[in-house]
Coordinates of C-alpha atoms in Angstrom, one line a residue:
Chain R
M1081 CA 0.0 0.0 0.0
K1082 CA 1.5 3.3 -1.1
M1083 CA 0.8 6.5 0.7
A1084 CA -0.7 9.3 -1.4
K1085 CA 1.8 11.9 -2.6
K1086 CA 1.4 15.1 -0.7
V1087 CA -0.4 18.0 -2.2
K1088 CA 1.7 20.3 -4.4
A1089 CA -0.9 22.7 -5.6
I1090 CA -4.0 24.1 -4.0
V1091 CA -6.8 26.4 -5.0
C1092 CA -7.0 29.8 -3.2
T1093 CA -10.1 29.6 -1.0
Q1094 CA -10.7 33.3 -1.6
C1095 CA -10.3 33.8 -5.4
G1096 CA -10.0 30.3 -6.8
S1097 CA -6.6 30.8 -8.3
S1098 CA -4.3 27.7 -8.5
L1099 CA -1.3 28.0 -6.2
D1100 CA 1.8 25.9 -6.6
L1101 CA 3.2 24.8 -3.2
F1102 CA 7.0 24.3 -2.7
G1103 CA 7.2 24.0 1.1
G1104 CA 6.5 21.2 3.5
H1105 CA 3.7 20.6 6.0
N1106 CA 5.1 23.0 8.5
V1107 CA 4.2 26.0 6.3
D1108 CA 1.8 28.2 8.3
T1109 CA 1.0 30.9 5.7
I1110 CA 0.5 31.0 2.0
V1111 CA 0.0 34.3 0.3
C1112 CA -2.1 34.1 -2.9
P1113 CA -0.3 36.1 -5.6
A1114 CA -3.5 36.8 -7.4
C1115 CA -5.6 38.3 -4.6
N1116 CA -3.0 38.8 -1.8
T1117 CA -5.0 36.8 0.6
C1118 CA -3.1 35.2 3.4
L1119 CA -4.2 31.6 3.7
D1120 CA -3.8 29.5 6.9
G1121 CA -1.7 26.5 6.0
K1122 CA -2.7 24.8 9.3
D1123 CA -6.4 25.2 8.9
E1124 CA -7.6 24.0 5.4
Y1125 CA -6.2 27.2 3.8
K1126 CA -8.8 29.4 5.2
A1127 CA -8.4 33.1 4.5
V1128 CA -6.7 34.8 7.4
A1129 CA -6.2 38.3 6.1
Q1130 CA -6.3 40.2 2.8
F1131 CA -3.8 42.9 2.2
M1132 CA -5.8 45.4 0.3
T1133 CA -3.2 48.1 0.8
L1134 CA -0.6 45.7 -0.5
M1135 CA -1.5 45.5 -4.1
K1136 CA 2.1 45.7 -5.1
K1137 CA 3.7 43.4 -7.6
M1138 CA 6.5 41.2 -6.4
P1139 CA 9.8 43.1 -6.6
N1140 CA 12.0 41.9 -9.5
L1141 CA 14.8 40.4 -7.4
P1142 CA 17.4 37.8 -8.6
L1143 CA 15.9 35.1 -6.4
K1144 CA 12.4 33.9 -7.4
I1145 CA 9.9 31.7 -5.6
G1146 CA 10.3 28.1 -6.8
M1147 CA 14.1 28.4 -7.6
K1148 CA 16.2 25.6 -6.3
G1149 CA 19.8 25.8 -5.2
T1150 CA 22.4 24.0 -3.1
L1151 CA 23.9 25.8 -0.1
K1152 CA 25.8 24.2 2.7
E1153 CA 25.6 21.0 0.8
V1154 CA 21.8 20.9 1.1
E1155 CA 19.3 21.5 -1.7
W1156 CA 16.9 24.3 -0.9
T1157 CA 13.8 25.7 -2.7
V1158 CA 12.8 29.3 -2.3
I1159 CA 9.3 29.1 -1.0
G1160 CA 8.5 32.6 0.3
Y1161 CA 9.5 36.2 0.6
I1162 CA 9.2 38.9 3.3
R1163 CA 10.4 42.5 3.0
Y1164 CA 11.1 44.4 6.2
R1165 CA 11.5 48.1 6.7
E1166 CA 13.5 49.7 9.5
D1167 CA 14.4 53.4 9.6
G1168 CA 14.0 53.7 5.8
E1169 CA 16.2 50.7 5.1
K1170 CA 14.9 47.5 3.6
Y1171 CA 15.7 43.9 4.3
Y1172 CA 14.7 41.0 2.1
D1173 CA 14.2 37.6 3.6
F1174 CA 13.7 34.6 1.4
Q1175 CA 12.2 31.5 3.1
L1176 CA 14.0 28.3 2.0
F1177 CA 12.8 24.8 2.4
S1178 CA 14.6 21.5 2.3
P1179 CA 12.8 18.2 3.1
T1180 CA 15.9 17.0 5.0
H1181 CA 17.0 20.1 6.8
G1182 CA 13.7 22.0 7.2
Y1183 CA 13.4 25.7 6.9
A1184 CA 16.0 28.4 6.6
W1185 CA 16.3 32.1 5.6
L1186 CA 18.4 33.8 3.0
T1187 CA 18.5 37.5 3.9
R1188 CA 19.5 40.2 1.5
N1189 CA 20.7 43.4 3.1
E1190 CA 22.2 45.9 0.6
Y1191 CA 24.4 43.5 -1.4
N1192 CA 25.1 41.0 1.4
Y1193 CA 23.5 37.6 1.7
I1194 CA 23.0 35.9 5.1
F1195 CA 22.0 32.3 5.4
S1196 CA 20.3 31.6 8.7
R1197 CA 18.0 29.2 10.5
D1198 CA 16.2 28.9 13.7
V1199 CA 18.1 27.3 16.6
K1200 CA 17.2 26.4 20.1
D1201 CA 20.6 27.2 21.6
M1202 CA 20.0 30.1 23.9
P1203 CA 22.5 32.8 24.7
D1204 CA 24.1 33.0 28.2
I1205 CA 22.0 35.9 29.3
I1206 CA 19.9 35.9 32.5
G1207 CA 16.7 37.7 31.9
N1208 CA 15.3 39.1 28.7
P1209 CA 18.1 39.4 26.1
L1210 CA 16.5 42.3 24.4
D1211 CA 16.6 44.3 27.7
K1212 CA 20.1 43.3 28.5
L1213 CA 21.9 43.7 25.1
Y1214 CA 23.1 46.8 23.4
T1215 CA 25.5 47.6 20.7
G1216 CA 29.0 46.7 21.7
V1217 CA 28.0 44.2 24.5
K1218 CA 29.3 40.7 24.1
F1219 CA 27.4 37.5 24.7
T1220 CA 28.0 33.8 24.3
A1221 CA 25.8 31.4 22.3
R1222 CA 26.7 28.1 20.5
D1223 CA 30.1 28.2 22.2
M1224 CA 31.0 31.4 20.4
Q1225 CA 31.3 35.0 21.7
F1226 CA 29.2 37.4 19.7
N1227 CA 29.5 41.2 19.7
V1228 CA 26.2 43.0 19.4
I1229 CA 26.2 45.1 16.2
E1230 CA 22.6 45.9 15.8
K1231 CA 19.5 46.4 17.9
G1232 CA 16.2 47.5 16.4
Y1233 CA 12.7 47.0 15.5
E1234 CA 11.6 46.0 12.0
E1235 CA 8.2 45.9 10.3
I1236 CA 6.9 43.7 7.5
D1237 CA 5.8 45.7 4.5
F1238 CA 5.5 42.9 1.9
V1239 CA 5.0 39.1 2.0
A1240 CA 4.7 36.6 -0.8
G1241 CA 4.6 32.8 -1.1
E1242 CA 4.8 30.3 1.8
L1243 CA 6.1 31.1 5.3
T1244 CA 6.5 29.0 8.4
W1245 CA 4.7 31.5 10.6
Q1246 CA 1.8 33.9 10.2
G1247 CA 3.6 36.9 8.8
K1248 CA 1.3 39.8 8.1
V1249 CA 2.1 43.3 6.8
G1250 CA 2.6 45.7 9.7
D1251 CA 3.8 42.9 12.1
G1252 CA 6.8 44.1 14.0
T1253 CA 9.8 42.3 15.5
G1254 CA 12.3 43.5 18.0
Y1255 CA 15.7 42.1 17.5
V1256 CA 19.3 42.1 18.6
T1257 CA 22.1 40.8 16.3
G1258 CA 25.5 39.7 17.5
A1259 CA 28.4 39.1 15.1
K1260 CA 31.4 36.8 15.2
P1261 CA 32.3 37.1 11.5
P1262 CA 31.3 35.3 9.4
Y1263 CA 28.7 34.1 11.9
L1264 CA 25.7 36.0 13.2
Y1265 CA 23.3 35.2 16.0
T1266 CA 20.0 37.0 16.3
I1267 CA 17.5 37.1 19.1
S1268 CA 14.0 38.2 18.1
E1269 CA 10.9 38.9 20.0
E1270 CA 7.5 39.0 18.4
R1271 CA 4.1 38.8 20.2
N1272 CA 6.0 38.0 23.5
E1273 CA 7.7 35.0 21.9
M1274 CA 11.4 34.8 21.8
S1275 CA 13.2 33.0 18.9
F1276 CA 16.9 32.5 18.1
S1277 CA 18.6 32.2 14.7
F1278 CA 22.1 31.4 13.7
G1279 CA 23.4 32.5 10.4
E1280 CA 26.5 33.3 8.4
Y1281 CA 27.4 35.6 5.6
I1282 CA 27.4 33.9 2.2
D1283 CA 29.3 35.2 -0.7
T1284 CA 26.9 36.8 -3.2
E1285 CA 28.5 35.0 -6.2
L1286 CA 28.1 31.7 -4.4
V1287 CA 24.3 32.4 -3.9
Y1288 CA 24.0 33.4 -7.6
K1289 CA 25.9 30.3 -8.7
A1290 CA 23.9 28.0 -6.3
F1291 CA 20.5 29.2 -7.7
G1292 CA 21.7 29.4 -11.3
I1293 CA 21.3 33.2 -11.6
N1294 CA 22.8 34.3 -14.8
E1295 CA 23.7 37.9 -14.1
A1296 CA 26.7 39.6 -12.5
A1297 CA 26.6 39.4 -8.7
P1298 CA 26.8 42.9 -7.1
K1299 CA 29.9 43.6 -5.2
A1300 CA 29.3 42.4 -1.6
Q1301 CA 30.1 44.4 1.5
T1302 CA 32.8 42.9 3.7
V1303 CA 32.6 42.2 7.4
Q1304 CA 35.3 43.6 9.5
K1305 CA 36.8 41.7 12.4
G1306 CA 34.7 43.6 15.0
G1307 CA 31.6 42.7 13.1
S1308 CA 30.7 46.0 11.5
K1309 CA 30.2 46.2 7.8
S1310 CA 32.5 48.4 5.7
S1311 CA 30.7 50.8 3.4
S1312 CA 30.8 50.3 -0.3
L1313 CA 33.0 52.7 -2.3
M1314 CA 29.9 54.3 -3.7
L1315 CA 28.6 55.5 -0.4
G1316 CA 31.6 55.2 1.9
I1317 CA 33.8 58.0 0.6
P1318 CA 31.0 60.7 0.4
I1319 CA 29.9 59.7 3.9
I1320 CA 33.4 60.1 5.3
L1321 CA 33.9 63.4 3.4
A1322 CA 30.6 64.8 4.6
F1323 CA 31.5 63.8 8.1
V1324 CA 34.9 65.4 7.9
V1325 CA 33.6 68.6 6.4
A1326 CA 30.8 68.8 9.0
I1327 CA 33.3 68.4 11.8
I1328 CA 35.6 71.1 10.2
L1329 CA 32.6 73.4 10.0
I1330 CA 31.6 72.8 13.6
V1331 CA 35.2 73.2 14.9
A1332 CA 35.8 76.3 12.7
S1333 CA 32.6 77.9 13.9
F1334 CA 33.8 77.6 17.5
V1335 CA 37.6 77.9 17.3
L1336 CA 38.2 80.0 14.2
S1337 CA 35.6 82.6 14.9
G1338 CA 38.3 84.6 16.7
K1339 CA 39.5 85.2 20.2
K1340 CA 37.8 88.1 22.1
I1341 CA 40.6 90.6 23.0
F1342 CA 38.4 93.6 24.0
S1343 CA 34.8 94.1 25.2
E1344 CA 33.3 97.0 27.0
S1345 CA 29.8 98.6 27.4
Y1346 CA 29.0 102.3 27.5
K1347 CA 25.9 104.4 28.1
C1348 CA 25.2 106.3 24.8
K1349 CA 25.1 109.6 26.8
E1350 CA 28.9 109.0 27.5
L1351 CA 29.5 108.9 23.8
V1352 CA 27.5 112.1 23.2
E1353 CA 29.2 114.0 25.9
G1354 CA 32.7 113.2 24.6
K1355 CA 35.0 110.7 22.8
I1356 CA 35.9 107.5 24.7
T1357 CA 39.4 106.2 24.0
K1358 CA 40.3 102.7 25.0
K1359 CA 43.4 100.5 24.5
F1360 CA 43.6 97.0 23.1
K1361 CA 46.5 94.7 22.2
V1362 CA 47.1 92.8 19.0
N1363 CA 49.6 89.9 19.3
G1364 CA 50.5 89.3 15.6
D1365 CA 51.2 90.9 12.3
N1366 CA 48.6 91.3 9.6
K1367 CA 45.8 89.9 11.7
L1368 CA 42.1 90.1 10.7
L1369 CA 40.0 91.7 13.5
L1370 CA 36.2 91.8 13.9
L1371 CA 34.7 94.8 15.6
D1372 CA 31.3 93.9 16.8
L1373 CA 28.9 96.7 17.9
K1374 CA 25.8 95.7 19.8
T1375 CA 23.1 97.9 21.2
N1376 CA 19.9 97.3 23.2
F1377 CA 18.0 99.9 21.0
S1378 CA 14.3 99.9 21.1
D1379 CA 12.7 102.6 18.9
A1380 CA 16.0 104.4 18.6
W1381 CA 18.9 105.2 16.3
G1382 CA 22.5 105.9 16.8
F1383 CA 25.3 107.2 14.6
F1384 CA 28.8 106.0 15.7
T1385 CA 32.2 107.0 14.6
L1386 CA 35.1 104.7 15.4
K1387 CA 38.8 105.2 14.9
I1388 CA 41.7 102.7 15.3
V1389 CA 44.9 104.5 16.0
K1390 CA 48.4 103.6 17.1
G1391 CA 50.5 106.4 18.4
E1392 CA 50.1 109.2 15.9
T1393 CA 49.0 106.9 13.1
E1394 CA 45.3 106.6 12.3
Y1395 CA 44.7 103.2 10.7
F1396 CA 41.0 103.2 10.2
T1397 CA 38.0 105.5 10.6
F1398 CA 34.5 104.3 9.9
N1399 CA 30.9 105.4 10.7
K1400 CA 28.1 103.0 11.5
E1401 CA 24.5 103.7 11.9
I1402 CA 22.4 101.4 14.0
A1403 CA 18.6 101.8 14.1
Y1404 CA 15.9 99.5 15.4
Y1405 CA 12.1 100.2 15.5
S1406 CA 9.2 98.0 16.3
G1407 CA 5.5 98.3 17.0
G1408 CA 2.0 96.9 16.4
Y1409 CA -0.9 95.6 18.4
G1410 CA -1.4 92.1 19.8
E1411 CA -0.1 89.4 17.5
D1412 CA 0.2 91.9 14.6
R1413 CA 3.8 93.0 15.4
W1414 CA 6.4 94.5 13.1
S1415 CA 10.1 95.4 13.4
E1416 CA 12.8 96.9 11.2
G1417 CA 16.4 97.6 11.4
S1418 CA 19.1 95.9 13.4
R1419 CA 20.6 96.3 16.9
S1420 CA 24.1 95.3 15.8
E1421 CA 26.8 95.9 13.2
D1422 CA 30.1 94.2 12.3
V1423 CA 33.2 95.6 10.8
Y1424 CA 36.3 93.7 9.6
I1425 CA 39.7 95.3 9.7
R1426 CA 43.2 94.0 9.1
L1427 CA 46.0 95.5 11.2
P1428 CA 49.5 95.4 9.6
E1429 CA 51.5 94.8 12.8
K1430 CA 51.2 93.7 16.3
G1431 CA 51.2 96.1 19.2
E1432 CA 49.0 98.3 21.4
Y1433 CA 46.2 100.2 19.6
Q1434 CA 43.5 102.5 20.7
I1435 CA 39.9 102.6 19.7
V1436 CA 38.2 106.0 19.8
I1437 CA 34.4 106.0 19.9
E1438 CA 31.9 108.8 19.7
G1439 CA 28.3 108.9 18.8
E1440 CA 25.0 110.7 18.5
G1441 CA 21.4 109.5 18.1
G1442 CA 17.7 110.0 18.5
Y1443 CA 14.6 108.1 19.5
G1444 CA 10.9 107.6 18.8
I1445 CA 7.8 108.0 20.9
S1446 CA 8.1 104.7 22.8
S1447 CA 11.8 104.8 23.5
K1448 CA 13.3 105.5 26.8
G1449 CA 15.7 107.8 25.0
F1450 CA 18.9 107.3 23.0
R1451 CA 21.1 108.6 25.8
N1452 CA 20.0 105.8 28.2
E1453 CA 20.7 103.0 25.8
N1454 CA 23.9 100.9 25.9
L1455 CA 26.5 100.2 23.2
T1456 CA 28.8 97.2 23.6
V1457 CA 32.0 97.2 21.6
S1458 CA 33.8 93.8 21.2
I1459 CA 37.0 93.1 19.2
Y1460 CA 37.9 89.6 18.1
N1461 CA 41.4 88.6 16.9
N1462 CA 42.3 85.9 14.3
V1463 CA 38.8 85.7 12.7
I1464 CA 38.0 83.9 9.4
L1465 CA 35.6 85.5 7.0
S1466 CA 32.3 83.7 6.5
R1467 CA 32.9 83.2 2.8
Y1468 CA 35.2 80.2 3.7
F1469 CA 32.2 78.7 5.7
I1470 CA 30.0 79.3 2.7
I1471 CA 32.4 77.4 0.4
A1472 CA 32.6 74.6 3.0
A1473 CA 28.8 74.5 3.2
I1474 CA 28.5 74.3 -0.6
L1475 CA 31.0 71.4 -0.6
L1476 CA 28.9 69.7 2.2
G1477 CA 25.7 70.2 0.2
F1478 CA 27.3 68.6 -2.9
I1479 CA 28.4 65.6 -0.9
L1480 CA 24.9 65.2 0.6
F1481 CA 23.5 65.4 -2.9
I1482 CA 25.7 62.5 -4.0
L1483 CA 24.6 60.6 -0.9
F1484 CA 20.9 61.3 -1.7
F1485 CA 21.4 60.3 -5.4
S1486 CA 23.1 57.1 -4.3
Y1487 CA 20.2 56.3 -1.9
I1488 CA 17.6 56.9 -4.7
K1489 CA 19.6 54.8 -7.1
D1490 CA 19.7 51.9 -4.6
N1491 CA 16.0 52.2 -3.9
I1492 CA 15.2 52.0 -7.6
E1493 CA 17.4 49.0 -7.9
F1494 CA 15.8 47.3 -4.9
D1495 CA 12.2 48.0 -6.0
N1496 CA 12.7 46.9 -9.5
Chain M
M1293 CA 25.2 -9.7 18.4
S1294 CA 22.9 -10.0 15.4
E1295 CA 20.6 -12.9 14.8
T1296 CA 19.0 -14.1 11.5
I1297 CA 15.2 -14.7 11.3
N1298 CA 13.3 -15.9 8.3
C1299 CA 10.3 -13.9 7.2
P1300 CA 7.2 -16.2 7.8
S1301 CA 5.7 -14.8 4.6
C1302 CA 8.4 -14.8 2.0
A1303 CA 11.2 -16.6 3.8
A1304 CA 13.7 -13.8 3.3
E1305 CA 16.5 -13.8 5.8
L1306 CA 16.1 -10.8 8.1
D1307 CA 18.9 -9.5 10.3
K1308 CA 17.9 -8.8 13.9
K1309 CA 20.5 -6.5 15.5
I1310 CA 19.4 -6.2 19.1
N1311 CA 18.0 -8.8 21.5
S1312 CA 15.2 -6.7 22.8
T1313 CA 13.6 -6.3 19.3
K1314 CA 9.9 -7.0 19.4
H1315 CA 8.9 -6.1 15.9
L1316 CA 10.5 -6.6 12.5
I1317 CA 9.2 -5.4 9.1
C1318 CA 10.4 -7.5 6.2
E1319 CA 12.2 -5.3 3.8
Y1320 CA 11.1 -7.4 0.8
C1321 CA 7.4 -8.2 1.4
F1322 CA 6.6 -5.6 4.1
S1323 CA 5.3 -8.3 6.4
S1324 CA 4.9 -7.2 9.9
I1325 CA 6.5 -9.7 12.2
F1326 CA 6.0 -9.8 16.0
L1327 CA 8.7 -11.5 18.0
E1328 CA 7.8 -12.9 21.5
D1329 CA 9.0 -15.8 23.6
G1330 CA 11.1 -17.1 20.8
G1331 CA 8.1 -17.2 18.5
V1332 CA 7.4 -15.4 15.2
T1333 CA 4.0 -14.1 14.4
N1334 CA 3.0 -12.6 11.1
L1335 CA 0.7 -9.7 11.7
G1336 CA 0.0 -9.0 8.1
K1337 CA 1.3 -6.3 5.7
M1338 CA 2.7 -3.0 6.9
A1339 CA 2.2 0.1 4.7
E1340 CA 5.3 0.8 2.7
L1341 CA 7.0 4.1 3.6
I1342 CA 6.8 6.5 0.8
D1343 CA 10.3 7.4 -0.4
E1344 CA 10.7 11.0 0.7
P1345 CA 14.1 12.7 1.1
S1346 CA 15.2 12.2 4.7
I1347 CA 18.3 13.3 6.7
L1348 CA 18.6 9.7 8.0
K1349 CA 18.7 6.4 6.1
L1350 CA 18.1 3.0 7.4
G1351 CA 21.2 0.9 8.0
L1352 CA 23.8 3.6 7.3
D1353 CA 26.2 5.3 9.7
F1354 CA 25.7 8.8 11.0
E1355 CA 27.4 11.1 13.5
Y1356 CA 26.0 13.7 15.8
R1357 CA 29.0 15.6 17.3
D1358 CA 31.0 12.7 18.7
W1359 CA 28.1 10.2 18.9
N1360 CA 28.0 7.6 16.1
F1361 CA 24.8 5.8 15.4
V1362 CA 22.9 3.7 12.9
P1363 CA 19.2 3.9 12.2
I1364 CA 17.8 0.4 12.5
G1365 CA 14.0 1.1 12.4
R1366 CA 11.5 3.8 11.7
V1367 CA 7.9 4.5 12.6
R1368 CA 5.9 7.2 10.8
Y1369 CA 3.1 9.1 12.5
D1370 CA 0.5 11.2 10.8
Y1371 CA -0.7 14.2 12.7
G1372 CA -3.2 15.6 10.2
R1373 CA -1.4 18.2 8.3
G1374 CA 1.7 16.1 7.9
W1375 CA 3.8 13.4 9.4
W1376 CA 7.0 12.8 11.3
D1377 CA 9.4 9.9 11.6
E1378 CA 10.6 8.3 14.8
W1379 CA 14.0 6.7 14.0
F1380 CA 15.1 3.9 16.3
V1381 CA 18.9 4.1 16.3
M1382 CA 21.7 2.1 17.9
D1383 CA 25.1 3.5 18.8
T1384 CA 28.5 1.8 18.7
T1385 CA 28.0 0.5 22.3
G1386 CA 24.7 -1.1 21.4
E1387 CA 22.6 1.5 23.3
T1388 CA 19.5 2.6 21.6
K1389 CA 17.7 6.0 21.3
W1390 CA 15.0 7.6 19.3
V1391 CA 15.6 10.4 16.8
S1392 CA 12.5 12.4 16.0
V1393 CA 12.6 14.0 12.6
D1394 CA 10.0 16.5 11.3
E1395 CA 11.2 18.6 8.4
G1396 CA 14.4 19.7 10.0
H1397 CA 12.9 19.7 13.6
I1398 CA 15.1 17.0 15.1
A1399 CA 15.3 15.7 18.7
I1400 CA 17.3 12.8 20.1
E1401 CA 15.4 11.3 23.0
E1402 CA 15.3 8.2 25.1
K1403 CA 12.6 6.7 27.2
D1404 CA 12.4 8.2 30.7
T1405 CA 11.8 6.1 33.7
N1406 CA 11.8 8.7 36.4
P1407 CA 8.7 8.1 38.6
E1408 CA 8.4 11.8 39.4
N1409 CA 7.9 12.6 35.8
A1410 CA 5.6 9.6 35.3
S1411 CA 3.4 11.0 38.1
L1412 CA 2.7 14.2 36.2
Y1413 CA -0.6 14.8 34.5
F1414 CA -0.5 16.1 30.9
D1415 CA -4.2 15.7 29.8
S1416 CA -5.2 19.2 30.6
I1417 CA -2.0 21.0 29.8
S1418 CA -2.2 23.4 26.8
V1419 CA 0.2 24.8 24.2
G1420 CA 2.2 27.6 25.8
E1421 CA 1.8 26.4 29.4
S1422 CA 4.8 25.2 31.3
T1423 CA 5.6 22.3 33.6
N1424 CA 8.7 21.0 35.3
L1425 CA 10.4 17.8 34.4
I1426 CA 13.4 16.0 36.0
I1427 CA 16.1 15.6 33.4
D1428 CA 19.6 14.5 34.4
D1429 CA 18.7 14.9 38.1
E1430 CA 17.8 18.5 37.5
S1431 CA 14.3 20.1 37.5
L1432 CA 13.8 22.0 34.3
S1433 CA 10.9 24.1 33.2
F1434 CA 9.4 22.9 29.9
T1435 CA 6.9 24.7 27.7
V1436 CA 4.3 22.9 25.7
T1437 CA 5.0 23.6 22.0
E1438 CA 2.6 21.1 20.5
K1439 CA -0.3 19.0 21.6
K1440 CA -2.0 16.9 19.0
H1441 CA -3.5 13.6 18.1
C1442 CA -1.5 11.2 15.8
K1443 CA -1.9 7.9 14.0
C1444 CA 0.8 5.3 13.2
I1445 CA 0.8 4.9 9.5
A1446 CA 3.9 3.0 8.5
A1447 CA 7.0 1.4 9.9
E1448 CA 10.2 -0.3 8.7
G1449 CA 13.2 -2.2 10.1
E1450 CA 13.6 -3.3 13.6
L1451 CA 11.7 -1.9 16.6
P1452 CA 11.6 -2.5 20.3
F1453 CA 7.8 -2.8 20.6
Q1454 CA 4.9 -4.1 18.7
I1455 CA 3.7 -1.7 16.0
I1456 CA 0.0 -1.6 15.6
P1457 CA -1.0 0.0 12.2
D1458 CA -3.5 2.9 12.6
E1459 CA -3.0 3.0 16.3
E1460 CA -3.9 6.5 17.5
F1461 CA -2.9 8.4 20.5
D1462 CA -2.4 12.0 21.9
Y1463 CA 1.0 13.4 22.3
V1464 CA 2.6 16.5 23.8
D1465 CA 5.9 18.1 22.7
L1466 CA 7.7 20.2 25.2
L1467 CA 10.9 22.3 25.0
S1468 CA 13.0 23.9 27.7
K1469 CA 14.8 27.2 27.3
N1470 CA 18.2 25.5 26.9
G1471 CA 17.1 23.3 24.0
K1472 CA 16.1 20.1 26.0
S1473 CA 13.1 18.3 24.5
A1474 CA 10.4 16.1 25.8
T1475 CA 7.6 14.1 24.2
V1476 CA 4.7 12.5 26.1
E1477 CA 2.7 9.9 24.4
M1478 CA -0.7 9.4 26.0
F1479 CA -2.6 6.1 25.0
N1480 CA -6.2 5.3 25.1
D1481 CA -5.8 2.9 28.1
G1482 CA -4.6 5.8 30.3
T1483 CA -0.9 4.8 30.2
K1484 CA 1.8 7.2 28.9
D1485 CA 5.4 7.1 27.8
I1486 CA 7.8 10.0 28.4
F1487 CA 10.8 10.6 26.2
L1488 CA 13.5 13.1 27.2
G1489 CA 16.4 14.4 25.2
T1490 CA 17.7 17.4 23.3
W1491 CA 17.0 19.5 20.3
V1492 CA 19.5 18.9 17.5
D1493 CA 20.6 21.2 14.7
P1494 CA 20.3 19.2 11.5
F1495 CA 23.6 20.6 10.3
D1496 CA 25.3 18.8 13.2
I1497 CA 24.2 15.5 11.9
K1498 CA 26.7 14.1 9.4
A1499 CA 26.5 11.1 7.2
C1500 CA 29.5 8.8 7.6
Y1501 CA 29.0 6.5 4.6

């Protein structure tokens, strides 16, 4: 007496389409490609859910459902597909089936492939591993020490074919991944259920060769000793450059904005009543200085004359008008003018200089009077003009554009 | 030491590898032969096992880590949506164990004789619930991963008990957090058998032939 051959095709209980089955009897979910209905493999293929928002076609990826290939000396059939999203990144899991070795996953992340399978070997962690583990922490599992390289939460946004669990769009999984290159160990928690998987990086060319994919394998990312992935040349250099430029800009904005060598405040009435002369010292030749004039004007204007002299020599004389007015009722407010002015000067030689300040001004109806307002004069040595920052910002913008372009290019490649 | 027995149906010479064998299935005519008190009883024909790919093969050498064994018999149970195989295996010292294989879910177990475990009641336990079992003198918490009804549908080779085709019983599969496994078979007469062991990664089983 021969047993009947097991079913290899079913009819979708929702739309009547014929579905070829490639997996074994432990498949939990089958997604009908015609109507996107999720059928329960454990309960006479009853419809579990229909993804009306998921009327997307299957992405055109090199691995297709039904393909067969030999990995780790075992023949596998691609039976299902899940796409996850996490922080804008996408992961592609292909569910594999072997009648002798059960079920496994082939994960495509950027251009890497990871072959993994569920294991029951638990890590040496007391308590919930997801609470205890963070990036950089080490743990032991399967007699190996893993370094946590990733901790996150991913959500399913596309499913197709057969799966060994009830994967639905929108389902989320918290996970921690540890690396001991080329091995990976992942702890996942979904619906209060913990699962463990053990995997390893597989050469992309090997995957293509195993499944008979007749196209050039994309260049794989490599795994460094510590477990982190090195960036591809396409993205790595712009990222490093952008990082360097950003650091330079931040440092320059703090360090190279000049050292304050003089700062004093005066009542404007002092300036009206007579010139104020103050000393300051410059400690290098041909230095660029910034003279910063700040007032607390409110409905007032001032006209200031400043001179920089050394001994009998008058190096600079300049006039600056500062005016600030505001008014309005309730939320309908207006203002015009400015309360400050900047002047750049370059002094040819080091030494002690004098700044001579005098001024006059007026005021509007609401002002407390020009004479009662303050003027603060500050001098900064060794300043760098803002045009250098503008050039650096343009460079940073260009690099960010390249990064954005690369991201878009990758997304197009993944989605097609 | 092996012993030769002639099939009562086709007279083929059958190799009996262990003394405690109670049941032999003739590999030629699929006669089901019950061995007791030196006698041989033909129980009729046993269903032939469909030739599906399997990680184990009858009569060939395998290795799990440093443990070498040979499958000498197999029983197949149907649990509705599929089936699993219980392989009766013998190691190089003559000791026997069971290797349970269900599409890559593999456990190596042996029959438990601990009276404390035997006194436990499994009829009302549900999937997801936990219970403690004594394994290697240690009390471990096990969680029920499966509780189903099954039917014996086929067998082959040499087995330590009488196989009754179409015999049905309930079973409970349990798993501990550190990968220890347990199976409880609950029969219609109220008796039960408990098997304890460990979960096995299929990639750790190597063929040695």
